[in-house]
């Protein structure tokens, strides 16, 4: 966030073209070797592959891939509909088993471990653990997913925001942290759930992330709404990223004490609900971005 250089700043991934699986594996090897040879593998701040793209350019990388005999097939750069757990396609959302606490255990309000134990014998395909620690069933096991939903009927319902949101470790677990992150994550999710409910936005799949320092291990700057720790109990609030993860968020409010975050979020979503009432196509990130472009940076 503070680096100010293209190599260090958050950046969306570059599209390198369409390859068969064996070619893609070979391309990954070529990229790693290029980074070893032309990057700065001994510089902890610049050893990542994105630094190579920043110092050499995308065209240079593509040319090196061609020199290695890798020619991308025909096709258009794909458009992503989401960047994480929550798809804009309800079929895939139906295959997700939510584990918002991050562990497969029963709680008084959500007996997910017991339900899981009953359906496991009927699974026919591998199950994936998603980046946020939820479970995603294979489409071939759609009936199993429906059975779990039946078993969990009447349990606590987790809105898309809580399923999608994530945090890094933060204080006190991370020595680089400036503020708490995972420690306050659940509380913040609770606040946001209440606020979304108040304005009739329960099913709005807002991408929310929090990190304990600008290093941004939870990738807050690719979220629609994010908090980044400045000092203990104080956060910079970012907003306006795209749910698809291909636009970075903007600084919305600097140095907000944790005690004032709830009111800030409440006001933001109050205004978003009004805008959504006039145009239901708005997503939260697009609406904030539009406001920022129009110069209304303060909610
Ligand atoms: S973002 Fe900062 S506080 Fe969070 S895990 Fe990474 S280094 Fe630690």
Coordinates of C-alpha atoms and ligand atoms in Angstrom, one line a residue:
X1 CA 0.0 0.0 0.0
X2 CA 2.8 2.4 0.9
X3 CA 5.4 1.0 -1.6
X4 CA 4.3 3.2 -4.4
X5 CA 6.0 1.1 -7.0
X6 CA 4.3 -1.0 -9.7
X7 CA 6.4 -4.0 -8.5
X8 CA 5.1 -3.8 -4.9
X9 CA 1.7 -2.4 -5.3
X10 CA -1.3 -4.7 -5.4
X11 CA -2.0 -5.5 -9.1
X12 CA -4.4 -7.7 -10.9
X13 CA -2.9 -10.8 -12.5
X14 CA -2.0 -10.6 -16.2
X15 CA -3.5 -13.0 -18.7
X16 CA -0.8 -15.0 -20.4
X17 CA -3.1 -16.8 -22.8
X18 CA -4.8 -20.2 -23.1
X19 CA -2.7 -23.4 -22.8
X20 CA -3.4 -27.1 -22.6
X21 CA -2.7 -28.5 -19.2
X22 CA 0.8 -29.9 -20.0
X23 CA 1.7 -26.6 -21.6
X24 CA 0.4 -24.7 -18.6
X25 CA 2.6 -26.8 -16.3
X26 CA 5.6 -26.2 -18.6
X27 CA 4.8 -22.4 -18.6
X28 CA 4.8 -22.3 -14.8
X29 CA 8.3 -23.9 -14.9
X30 CA 9.5 -21.3 -17.5
X31 CA 8.1 -18.4 -15.4
X32 CA 9.8 -19.7 -12.2
X33 CA 13.1 -20.1 -14.1
X34 CA 12.8 -16.6 -15.6
X35 CA 12.2 -15.1 -12.2
X36 CA 15.3 -16.9 -10.9
X37 CA 17.5 -15.6 -13.8
X38 CA 16.1 -12.1 -14.3
X39 CA 14.3 -11.3 -11.1
X40 CA 15.7 -10.4 -7.7
X41 CA 15.2 -13.7 -5.8
X42 CA 17.5 -12.5 -3.0
X43 CA 15.6 -9.3 -2.4
X44 CA 12.7 -10.1 0.0
X45 CA 10.7 -7.2 -1.3
X46 CA 11.2 -7.9 -5.0
X47 CA 11.5 -11.7 -5.2
X48 CA 7.9 -12.3 -6.2
X49 CA 6.9 -12.9 -9.8
X50 CA 5.0 -9.7 -10.1
X51 CA 8.3 -7.8 -9.7
X52 CA 9.6 -9.5 -12.8
X53 CA 6.5 -8.4 -14.7
X54 CA 7.0 -4.8 -13.4
X55 CA 10.7 -4.7 -14.3
X56 CA 10.6 -6.5 -17.7
X57 CA 7.0 -5.9 -18.9
X58 CA 4.2 -8.3 -19.9
X59 CA 5.3 -8.3 -23.6
X60 CA 8.8 -9.4 -22.6
X61 CA 7.4 -12.3 -20.5
X62 CA 5.1 -13.4 -23.4
X63 CA 8.0 -13.3 -25.8
X64 CA 10.1 -15.5 -23.4
X65 CA 7.3 -18.0 -23.3
X66 CA 7.2 -18.1 -27.1
X67 CA 11.0 -18.6 -27.1
X68 CA 10.4 -21.6 -24.9
X69 CA 8.0 -23.0 -27.6
X70 CA 4.8 -22.0 -25.7
X71 CA 2.3 -20.4 -28.0
X72 CA -1.1 -19.6 -26.4
X73 CA -4.1 -21.0 -28.2
X74 CA -6.8 -18.8 -29.6
X75 CA -9.3 -17.3 -27.3
X76 CA -10.4 -14.2 -25.5
X77 CA -9.2 -13.2 -22.0
X78 CA -11.8 -14.7 -19.7
X79 CA -14.2 -12.6 -17.6
X80 CA -14.5 -13.7 -14.0
X81 CA -17.9 -13.4 -12.3
X82 CA -16.4 -13.5 -8.8
X83 CA -13.1 -13.8 -7.0
X84 CA -13.8 -16.2 -4.2
X85 CA -16.4 -18.4 -2.5
X86 CA -19.5 -16.7 -3.7
X87 CA -20.4 -17.2 -7.3
X88 CA -23.0 -15.2 -9.2
X89 CA -24.1 -18.7 -10.3
X90 CA -26.5 -20.2 -7.8
X91 CA -25.7 -23.7 -8.9
X92 CA -22.2 -23.5 -7.6
X93 CA -23.3 -21.7 -4.4
X94 CA -25.5 -24.7 -3.7
X95 CA -22.4 -26.9 -3.6
X96 CA -20.8 -24.9 -0.9
X97 CA -20.8 -26.1 2.8
X98 CA -20.2 -23.1 4.9
X99 CA -17.6 -23.3 7.7
X100 CA -17.5 -19.7 8.9
X101 CA -15.6 -20.6 12.1
X102 CA -12.9 -22.2 9.9
X103 CA -13.3 -25.6 11.5
X104 CA -15.6 -28.6 11.0
X105 CA -17.2 -28.7 14.4
X106 CA -20.7 -28.6 15.8
X107 CA -21.9 -25.4 17.6
X108 CA -25.2 -25.1 19.4
X109 CA -26.6 -23.1 16.4
X110 CA -24.9 -25.0 13.6
X111 CA -24.5 -28.8 13.8
X112 CA -22.4 -29.0 10.6
X113 CA -20.0 -31.8 11.8
X114 CA -22.9 -34.1 12.6
X115 CA -24.6 -33.4 9.2
X116 CA -21.3 -34.0 7.4
X117 CA -20.7 -37.3 9.2
X118 CA -24.1 -38.6 7.9
X119 CA -23.5 -37.7 4.3
X120 CA -19.9 -38.7 3.8
X121 CA -20.7 -42.3 2.9
X122 CA -22.7 -41.0 -0.1
X123 CA -20.0 -38.8 -1.6
X124 CA -18.8 -40.0 -5.1
X125 CA -16.2 -37.4 -5.9
X126 CA -13.4 -35.5 -4.1
X127 CA -14.3 -32.5 -1.9
X128 CA -12.3 -29.3 -2.1
X129 CA -11.3 -27.1 0.8
X130 CA -11.7 -23.6 -0.5
X131 CA -9.3 -20.7 0.0
X132 CA -11.5 -19.4 2.8
X133 CA -11.7 -22.8 4.5
X134 CA -15.2 -23.7 3.5
X135 CA -16.0 -27.0 1.7
X136 CA -17.1 -27.2 -2.0
X137 CA -18.7 -30.4 -3.3
X138 CA -18.3 -31.7 -6.8
X139 CA -21.3 -31.1 -9.1
X140 CA -21.7 -34.9 -9.3
X141 CA -22.6 -34.7 -5.6
X142 CA -25.3 -32.2 -5.9
X143 CA -27.8 -34.5 -4.2
X144 CA -25.4 -34.8 -1.2
X145 CA -25.3 -31.0 -1.0
X146 CA -29.1 -30.8 -1.0
X147 CA -29.2 -33.5 1.8
X148 CA -26.8 -31.4 3.9
X149 CA -29.0 -28.4 3.5
X150 CA -32.0 -30.4 4.6
X151 CA -30.1 -31.7 7.7
X152 CA -29.1 -28.1 8.5
X153 CA -32.5 -26.6 8.0
X154 CA -33.4 -24.5 11.0
X155 CA -29.7 -24.0 11.9
X156 CA -28.1 -20.7 11.8
X157 CA -28.0 -19.2 8.3
X158 CA -24.8 -17.5 7.3
X159 CA -25.2 -14.8 4.7
X160 CA -22.8 -14.7 1.7
X161 CA -20.8 -11.9 3.3
X162 CA -19.7 -14.0 6.2
X163 CA -18.9 -17.0 4.0
X164 CA -16.8 -14.9 1.7
X165 CA -15.0 -12.6 4.2
X166 CA -11.6 -13.3 5.5
X167 CA -8.9 -12.0 7.8
X168 CA -5.2 -12.5 8.3
X169 CA -3.7 -13.4 11.7
X170 CA -3.0 -9.9 13.0
X171 CA -2.2 -9.1 16.6
X172 CA -1.1 -10.9 18.7
X173 CA -0.2 -13.8 16.4
X174 CA 1.9 -12.0 13.8
X175 CA 5.0 -10.1 14.6
X176 CA 4.5 -7.7 11.8
X177 CA 1.0 -6.8 12.8
X178 CA 0.0 -3.3 13.9
X179 CA -3.6 -4.2 14.8
X180 CA -5.9 -7.1 15.5
X181 CA -7.4 -8.9 12.5
X182 CA -8.6 -12.5 13.1
X183 CA -9.4 -11.5 16.7
X184 CA -12.0 -8.9 15.6
X185 CA -13.1 -10.6 12.4
X186 CA -16.0 -12.5 13.8
X187 CA -17.3 -9.4 15.6
X188 CA -17.0 -7.3 12.5
X189 CA -18.9 -10.0 10.5
X190 CA -21.6 -9.8 13.1
X191 CA -21.9 -6.1 12.8
X192 CA -22.0 -6.3 9.1
X193 CA -24.6 -9.0 9.1
X194 CA -26.8 -6.9 11.4
X195 CA -26.4 -3.8 9.2
X196 CA -27.1 -5.7 6.0
X197 CA -30.2 -7.2 7.6
X198 CA -31.4 -3.7 8.8
X199 CA -31.3 -2.5 5.2
X200 CA -32.8 -5.6 3.6
X201 CA -29.4 -6.6 2.0
X202 CA -29.0 -10.0 3.7
X203 CA -28.1 -11.8 0.5
X204 CA -25.8 -9.1 -0.9
X205 CA -22.5 -11.0 -1.5
X206 CA -20.2 -8.1 -0.4
X207 CA -16.5 -9.1 -0.4
X208 CA -15.1 -7.9 3.0
X209 CA -11.5 -8.5 4.2
X210 CA -9.4 -7.3 7.1
X211 CA -5.6 -7.4 7.6
X212 CA -3.5 -6.4 10.6
X213 CA -1.0 -4.4 8.6
X214 CA -0.4 -3.0 5.1
X215 CA 1.3 -6.2 4.0
X216 CA -2.2 -7.4 3.3
X217 CA -1.9 -11.2 3.6
X218 CA -5.7 -11.5 3.3
X219 CA -5.6 -9.5 0.1
X220 CA -7.8 -6.6 1.5
X221 CA -7.1 -4.3 -1.5
X222 CA -9.0 -6.7 -3.8
X223 CA -12.1 -6.6 -1.7
X224 CA -15.2 -4.4 -2.1
X225 CA -14.8 -3.3 1.5
X226 CA -11.6 -3.7 3.6
X227 CA -9.9 -2.6 6.8
X228 CA -6.1 -2.4 7.1
X229 CA -4.5 -2.0 10.5
X230 CA -2.6 1.2 11.1
X231 CA -2.0 0.9 14.9
X232 CA -3.6 -0.9 17.7
X233 CA -7.4 -0.4 17.4
X234 CA -7.1 2.0 14.4
X235 CA -7.7 1.0 10.8
X236 CA -7.6 2.5 7.3
X237 CA -10.9 1.7 5.5
X238 CA -10.7 0.9 1.8
X239 CA -13.6 0.3 -0.6
X240 CA -14.5 0.1 -4.2
X241 CA -12.7 -3.0 -5.4
X242 CA -14.6 -5.3 -7.7
X243 CA -16.2 -8.6 -6.6
X244 CA -14.3 -10.1 -9.5
X245 CA -11.0 -9.2 -7.9
X246 CA -9.6 -7.3 -10.9
X247 CA -9.7 -3.8 -9.5
X248 CA -8.1 -2.5 -6.4
X249 CA -10.0 -0.8 -3.6
X250 CA -9.4 2.9 -2.8
X251 CA -8.7 4.6 0.5
X252 CA -12.1 5.7 1.8
X253 CA -11.3 6.9 5.3
X254 CA -7.9 7.1 7.0
X255 CA -7.2 6.1 10.7
X256 CA -10.7 5.1 11.8
X257 CA -10.8 3.9 15.5
X258 CA -12.5 0.5 15.8
X259 CA -15.2 2.0 17.9
X260 CA -16.3 4.2 14.9
X261 CA -16.2 1.6 12.2
X262 CA -19.6 0.3 12.9
X263 CA -21.3 3.7 12.4
X264 CA -19.2 4.3 9.3
X265 CA -20.3 1.0 7.8
X266 CA -23.9 1.6 8.8
X267 CA -24.0 4.9 7.0
X268 CA -22.3 3.4 3.9
X269 CA -24.8 0.6 3.6
X270 CA -27.7 2.9 4.4
X271 CA -26.8 4.9 1.3
X272 CA -26.0 1.8 -0.7
X273 CA -29.5 0.4 0.1
X274 CA -31.1 3.7 -1.2
X275 CA -29.0 3.4 -4.4
X276 CA -29.9 -0.2 -4.8
X277 CA -33.6 0.7 -4.4
X278 CA -33.3 2.8 -7.5
X279 CA -31.1 0.4 -9.5
X280 CA -30.9 -3.2 -8.3
X281 CA -28.0 -3.9 -10.6
X282 CA -25.5 -2.1 -8.3
X283 CA -23.0 -4.2 -6.5
X284 CA -21.4 -2.6 -3.4
X285 CA -18.0 -2.2 -5.0
X286 CA -19.3 -0.7 -8.2
X287 CA -21.5 1.8 -6.3
X288 CA -18.6 3.0 -4.1
X289 CA -16.3 3.2 -7.1
X290 CA -18.9 5.3 -8.9
X291 CA -19.2 7.6 -5.9
X292 CA -15.4 8.0 -5.8
X293 CA -15.3 8.9 -9.5
X294 CA -17.9 11.5 -9.0
X295 CA -15.8 13.0 -6.2
X296 CA -17.9 11.9 -3.3
X297 CA -15.1 10.3 -1.4
X298 CA -16.6 10.7 2.1
X299 CA -19.7 8.7 3.0
Ligands
LIG1 S1 -1.2 -8.8 6.8 FE1 0.4 -8.1 8.3 S2 -0.5 -8.7 10.3 FE2 -1.6 -9.8 8.7 S3 -0.6 -11.8 8.7 FE3 0.3 -10.5 7.0 S4 2.1 -9.6 7.9 FE4 0.8 -10.4 9.6

